[in-house]
Amino acid sequence: MELQEINRKLEETRIELLGILDGLSEDQINKQKDFETWSISQVCQHLIKTEELYIVAIRKGLKSKEDSFIENKPVEFLVDRSNKLEAPDIAKPTDELLENQVIIEKLNYARQKLHELLNTVEDPSVLSRRHYLHPVFKEMLLIEWLKSLYLHEQRHIKQIKEIIDGP
């Protein structure tokens, strides 16, 4: 998959997420069904933290001068919510109640930082030749980090819709 296509998917997914958030009240955003599940605010905090961590990982992977010859990972399984995954502690949200506008600003800021990083890449094919260690997939090409980012967001859009729709 080309970087241009990934950027389009990242954009489409983010537009969908922001569209969902746009119509929600503070109550809806911060309400937890129970202590075991995240609120919409916490899901968004997780998405923000994840994107920030991906930026760091991609930046580190780009510093490598060695070409990587590793298999593509099955990142598509991220969208399937029947596959239960636990977020690493570093990507878990806090209990802080956030206003809708703050969440949107933080999502936009993280995405802006990602685009700034990607705009520094002179030869996009390097993303398919460099890797960095991923907490779930282990050694993973940087292009797949980017692909998994929008798939991860799609997974959590489904979760947000489940929260909105209720039990």
XYZ file of C-alpha atoms in Angstrom:
167
model
C 0.000 0.000 0.000
C 1.355 3.381 -0.981
C 1.851 6.233 1.459
C -0.654 8.358 -0.476
C -3.357 5.686 0.001
C -2.511 5.370 3.705
C -2.734 9.145 4.127
C -6.170 9.069 2.473
C -7.332 6.300 4.848
C -5.906 8.167 7.856
C -7.836 11.264 6.767
C -11.112 9.413 6.090
C -10.938 7.623 9.423
C -10.208 10.825 11.329
C -13.068 12.671 9.598
C -15.410 9.844 10.646
C -14.172 10.014 14.256
C -14.487 13.799 14.463
C -17.971 13.599 12.927
C -19.060 11.199 15.678
C -17.525 13.344 18.431
C -19.079 16.522 17.043
C -22.606 15.691 18.104
C -21.878 14.367 21.594
C -22.485 16.072 24.937
C -19.861 16.224 27.697
C -21.981 13.706 29.579
C -21.915 11.245 26.684
C -18.175 11.691 26.199
C -17.199 11.113 29.815
C -19.774 8.512 30.870
C -18.455 5.029 31.657
C -20.770 2.026 31.467
C -18.828 0.457 34.360
C -15.380 0.494 35.934
C -14.119 -2.124 33.490
C -14.824 -0.146 30.310
C -13.536 3.115 28.911
C -15.578 6.227 28.272
C -15.492 7.829 24.814
C -13.097 10.411 26.271
C -10.790 7.623 27.444
C -10.946 5.880 24.059
C -9.897 9.173 22.463
C -7.124 9.675 25.032
C -5.879 6.201 24.086
C -5.971 7.125 20.375
C -4.017 10.322 21.070
C -1.381 8.518 23.170
C -1.092 5.771 20.568
C -0.552 8.253 17.746
C 2.092 10.081 19.789
C 3.859 6.758 20.469
C 3.675 5.829 16.774
C 5.314 9.132 15.855
C 8.216 8.369 18.220
C 8.527 4.817 16.861
C 8.453 5.911 13.204
C 10.999 8.647 13.920
C 13.315 6.086 15.564
C 12.787 3.615 12.736
C 13.673 6.277 10.166
C 17.020 6.860 11.918
C 18.106 3.339 11.012
C 20.354 3.089 7.970
C 19.845 -0.666 7.561
C 17.294 -2.056 5.145
C 14.809 -4.441 6.753
C 13.684 -7.630 5.105
C 10.774 -8.707 7.261
C 7.396 -10.190 6.439
C 4.274 -8.058 6.340
C 2.198 -8.395 9.487
C -1.539 -9.214 9.567
C -2.466 -5.728 10.816
C -5.998 -5.987 9.366
C -7.034 -8.099 12.361
C -6.954 -4.888 14.441
C -10.376 -3.907 13.085
C -11.995 -7.100 14.407
C -13.198 -6.234 17.915
C -13.787 -9.910 18.714
C -9.978 -10.141 18.992
C -9.474 -8.762 22.484
C -6.313 -6.733 22.970
C -5.056 -4.991 26.072
C -3.442 -1.606 25.616
C 0.101 -1.332 26.947
C 0.232 0.728 30.145
C 1.962 3.580 28.309
C -1.071 3.928 25.985
C -3.795 3.602 28.616
C -6.001 6.639 29.319
C -6.351 8.476 32.594
C -9.560 9.095 34.556
C -9.364 12.811 33.729
C -12.622 14.216 32.366
C -11.953 16.057 29.127
C -14.173 18.451 27.229
C -15.068 17.574 23.676
C -13.130 20.539 22.272
C -9.961 19.562 24.184
C -10.166 16.022 22.817
C -10.585 17.309 19.259
C -7.651 19.728 19.661
C -5.419 16.948 20.996
C -6.433 14.586 18.169
C -5.724 17.311 15.606
C -2.380 18.191 17.221
C -1.200 14.566 17.208
C -2.206 14.180 13.556
C -0.454 17.445 12.665
C 2.746 16.101 14.293
C 2.431 12.871 12.302
C 2.075 14.804 9.036
C 5.042 17.000 9.945
C 7.157 13.880 10.442
C 5.965 12.278 7.208
C 6.652 15.507 5.305
C 10.328 15.204 6.288
C 10.582 11.832 4.522
C 12.206 12.599 1.158
C 11.843 9.062 -0.210
C 8.591 7.440 0.997
C 9.843 3.997 -0.101
C 12.129 4.087 2.950
C 8.989 3.441 5.044
C 8.797 0.009 3.392
C 12.476 -0.696 4.061
C 12.806 0.292 7.728
C 11.228 -1.244 10.796
C 10.736 -0.687 14.485
C 9.532 -2.960 17.286
C 5.765 -2.881 17.818
C 4.234 -4.046 21.147
C 1.836 -6.480 19.431
C 3.464 -7.308 16.086
C 7.160 -7.160 17.134
C 9.405 -6.199 14.172
C 7.169 -4.234 11.836
C 7.859 -2.110 8.766
C 7.187 1.600 9.233
C 4.646 1.614 6.409
C 2.702 -1.008 8.353
C 2.898 1.137 11.487
C 1.072 3.808 9.483
C -1.456 1.331 8.099
C -2.098 -0.082 11.572
C -2.685 3.452 12.874
C -5.858 3.997 10.830
C -6.967 0.389 11.391
C -6.505 0.884 15.134
C -8.566 4.055 14.939
C -11.288 2.217 12.976
C -11.347 -0.414 15.737
C -11.954 2.260 18.336
C -14.566 4.034 16.207
C -16.509 0.756 16.405
C -15.999 0.791 20.177
C -17.258 4.385 20.411
C -20.357 3.471 18.375
C -20.971 0.549 20.759
C -20.714 2.947 23.713
C -23.160 5.374 22.084
C -25.623 2.613 21.191
C -25.527 1.311 24.758
C -26.097 -2.212 26.086
